[in-house]
Amino acid sequence: MSTPARRRLMRDFKRLQEDPPAGVSAAPTEDNIMIWNAVIFGPHDTPFEDGTFKLTLEFTEEYPNKPPIVKFVSKMFHPNVYADGGICLDILQNRWSPTYDVAAILTSIQSLLDEPNPNSPANSLAAQLYQENRREYEKRVAAIVETSWLNFQEDDDADQDKKDT
């Protein structure tokens, strides 16, 4: 069944394939265009560099008039990311606009990695360390980056095993 939200998601996907933004990728799941898997690579020259972070985006039939629910699946230590992976980002809440597409959402999240807003913390420890002890904050982030890479490799290996059977 084609609805305005589903047609828009198909356009977003086509645009992502034709003109992919640097450092992000996303695609709908095999059986549901309303649920997407995404990957954000940590931006260069930031504590998140070399990180490979998985996310999910869940859209409703109200998209693009309402934002998707976006969550990190990968473990994340960041002032604006909740323990459950939820993201505190203005464009996903009160500053949403129907002009935003999947690429804009993901590039905004990628920018947020290096430019957190510690005044609106979702993780108060990360916000406190970011403001008061940058070295310790970056140490915690480095551990997450390493974990993200190892988990990504394991997931890829598991996906390959499924294909081989």
Short mmCIF file of C-alpha atoms in Angstrom, two decimals:
data_model
loop_
_atom_site.label_atom_id
_atom_site.label_comp_id
_atom_site.label_asym_id
_atom_site.label_seq_id
_atom_site.Cartn_x
_atom_site.Cartn_y
_atom_site.Cartn_z
CA MET A 1 0.00 0.00 0.00
CA SER A 2 1.49 3.31 -1.07
CA THR A 3 0.97 6.23 1.28
CA PRO A 4 2.52 9.72 1.25
CA ALA A 5 4.95 8.69 4.02
CA ARG A 6 6.05 5.55 2.16
CA ARG A 7 6.49 7.43 -1.12
CA ARG A 8 8.58 10.04 0.64
CA LEU A 9 10.73 7.32 2.25
CA MET A 10 11.31 5.77 -1.17
CA ARG A 11 12.46 9.20 -2.44
CA ASP A 12 14.73 9.60 0.61
CA PHE A 13 16.25 6.17 -0.05
CA LYS A 14 16.77 6.90 -3.74
CA ARG A 15 18.46 10.22 -2.91
CA LEU A 16 20.71 8.49 -0.36
CA GLN A 17 21.79 5.97 -2.98
CA GLU A 18 22.37 8.55 -5.73
CA ASP A 19 24.12 11.17 -3.60
CA PRO A 20 25.30 9.58 -0.34
CA PRO A 21 26.55 12.03 2.28
CA ALA A 22 30.05 11.38 3.64
CA GLY A 23 30.21 9.17 6.70
CA VAL A 24 26.61 7.99 6.90
CA SER A 25 24.52 5.29 5.28
CA ALA A 26 21.01 3.96 5.74
CA ALA A 27 18.48 1.64 4.19
CA PRO A 28 15.03 0.34 5.01
CA THR A 29 14.81 -3.15 6.48
CA GLU A 30 14.00 -5.91 4.00
CA ASP A 31 10.39 -6.28 5.04
CA ASN A 32 9.36 -2.81 6.27
CA ILE A 33 10.11 0.56 4.66
CA MET A 34 9.02 2.26 7.89
CA ILE A 35 11.99 0.84 9.83
CA TRP A 36 15.52 1.66 8.73
CA ASN A 37 18.98 0.62 9.81
CA ALA A 38 21.72 3.21 9.61
CA VAL A 39 25.43 3.54 10.22
CA ILE A 40 27.32 6.67 11.19
CA PHE A 41 31.09 6.74 11.04
CA GLY A 42 32.75 8.88 13.68
CA PRO A 43 33.84 12.24 12.23
CA HIS A 44 37.56 12.76 11.52
CA ASP A 45 39.63 14.67 14.07
CA THR A 46 37.13 14.00 16.85
CA PRO A 47 37.16 11.56 19.78
CA PHE A 48 34.65 9.48 17.77
CA GLU A 49 36.99 9.04 14.77
CA ASP A 50 37.19 5.41 13.59
CA GLY A 51 33.93 4.57 15.37
CA THR A 52 31.20 2.71 13.48
CA PHE A 53 27.86 3.33 15.13
CA LYS A 54 24.59 1.59 14.29
CA LEU A 55 21.21 3.27 14.61
CA THR A 56 17.57 2.54 13.89
CA LEU A 57 15.02 4.96 12.52
CA GLU A 58 11.32 4.25 13.00
CA PHE A 59 8.93 6.26 10.88
CA THR A 60 5.18 6.67 11.24
CA GLU A 61 2.61 7.37 8.56
CA GLU A 62 2.85 11.02 9.67
CA TYR A 63 6.36 11.35 8.19
CA PRO A 64 7.58 13.84 6.96
CA ASN A 65 5.31 15.99 9.09
CA LYS A 66 6.56 14.20 12.23
CA PRO A 67 10.16 13.10 12.84
CA PRO A 68 11.15 9.46 13.13
CA ILE A 69 12.24 7.90 16.40
CA VAL A 70 15.99 7.56 16.06
CA LYS A 71 18.09 5.50 18.46
CA PHE A 72 21.65 4.32 18.66
CA VAL A 73 21.84 0.54 18.72
CA SER A 74 25.58 0.74 19.38
CA LYS A 75 26.63 1.59 22.91
CA MET A 76 27.23 5.34 23.12
CA PHE A 77 28.83 7.67 25.68
CA HIS A 78 27.72 11.17 24.76
CA PRO A 79 26.09 14.09 26.60
CA ASN A 80 23.04 14.03 24.30
CA VAL A 81 22.40 10.27 24.09
CA TYR A 82 20.20 8.50 26.64
CA ALA A 83 21.09 5.11 28.12
CA ASP A 84 18.47 3.48 25.82
CA GLY A 85 20.12 5.02 22.74
CA GLY A 86 17.56 7.81 22.33
CA ILE A 87 18.97 11.06 21.03
CA CYS A 88 18.34 14.53 22.45
CA LEU A 89 18.56 16.66 19.30
CA ASP A 90 16.41 19.68 18.51
CA ILE A 91 15.59 18.64 14.93
CA LEU A 92 14.18 15.35 16.23
CA GLN A 93 11.93 17.21 18.65
CA ASN A 94 10.80 20.84 18.70
CA ARG A 95 12.77 22.01 15.63
CA TRP A 96 11.58 19.34 13.21
CA SER A 97 10.77 20.39 9.66
CA PRO A 98 9.28 18.30 6.82
CA THR A 99 12.20 19.52 4.68
CA TYR A 100 14.55 17.23 6.62
CA ASP A 101 15.17 13.88 4.99
CA VAL A 102 17.05 10.80 6.21
CA ALA A 103 20.39 12.18 5.01
CA ALA A 104 19.84 15.45 6.91
CA ILE A 105 18.89 13.56 10.08
CA LEU A 106 21.98 11.36 9.96
CA THR A 107 24.42 14.17 9.12
CA SER A 108 22.94 16.22 12.01
CA ILE A 109 23.52 13.32 14.39
CA GLN A 110 27.05 12.91 13.04
CA SER A 111 27.70 16.62 13.73
CA LEU A 112 26.25 16.25 17.22
CA LEU A 113 28.90 13.64 18.03
CA ASP A 114 31.60 16.32 17.91
CA GLU A 115 29.43 19.25 18.96
CA PRO A 116 27.41 18.11 21.96
CA ASN A 117 25.08 20.39 23.84
CA PRO A 118 26.04 19.78 27.49
CA ASN A 119 23.36 22.26 28.59
CA SER A 120 20.64 19.82 27.52
CA PRO A 121 22.11 16.55 28.74
CA ALA A 122 20.58 13.14 28.24
CA ASN A 123 23.63 11.61 29.96
CA SER A 124 24.60 13.85 32.89
CA LEU A 125 27.90 12.05 33.56
CA ALA A 126 29.02 12.46 29.94
CA ALA A 127 27.98 16.13 30.02
CA GLN A 128 29.83 16.75 33.28
CA LEU A 129 33.00 15.06 32.03
CA TYR A 130 32.76 16.89 28.71
CA GLN A 131 32.71 20.23 30.54
CA GLU A 132 35.01 19.52 33.49
CA ASN A 133 37.40 16.73 32.51
CA ARG A 134 37.77 16.49 28.74
CA ARG A 135 40.60 13.95 29.02
CA GLU A 136 38.44 11.48 30.97
CA TYR A 137 35.51 12.12 28.61
CA GLU A 138 37.70 11.33 25.59
CA LYS A 139 39.00 8.20 27.32
CA ARG A 140 35.41 6.97 27.81
CA VAL A 141 34.58 7.81 24.19
CA ALA A 142 37.70 5.96 22.98
CA ALA A 143 36.47 2.81 24.75
CA ILE A 144 33.08 3.15 23.03
CA VAL A 145 34.77 3.65 19.65
CA GLU A 146 36.80 0.47 20.12
CA THR A 147 33.70 -1.46 21.21
CA SER A 148 31.74 -0.15 18.21
CA TRP A 149 34.35 -1.41 15.83
CA LEU A 150 34.55 -4.86 17.45
CA ASN A 151 30.74 -5.18 17.58
CA PHE A 152 30.45 -4.10 13.95
CA GLN A 153 32.95 -6.79 12.94
CA GLU A 154 31.06 -9.44 14.95
CA ASP A 155 27.74 -8.41 13.38
CA ASP A 156 29.27 -8.56 9.90
CA ASP A 157 30.68 -12.02 10.64
CA ALA A 158 27.26 -13.18 11.90
CA ASP A 159 25.57 -11.78 8.77
CA GLN A 160 28.09 -13.61 6.59
CA ASP A 161 27.50 -16.85 8.52
CA LYS A 162 23.74 -16.53 7.84
CA LYS A 163 24.41 -16.06 4.14
CA ASP A 164 26.77 -19.03 4.02
CA THR A 165 24.15 -21.40 5.50
#
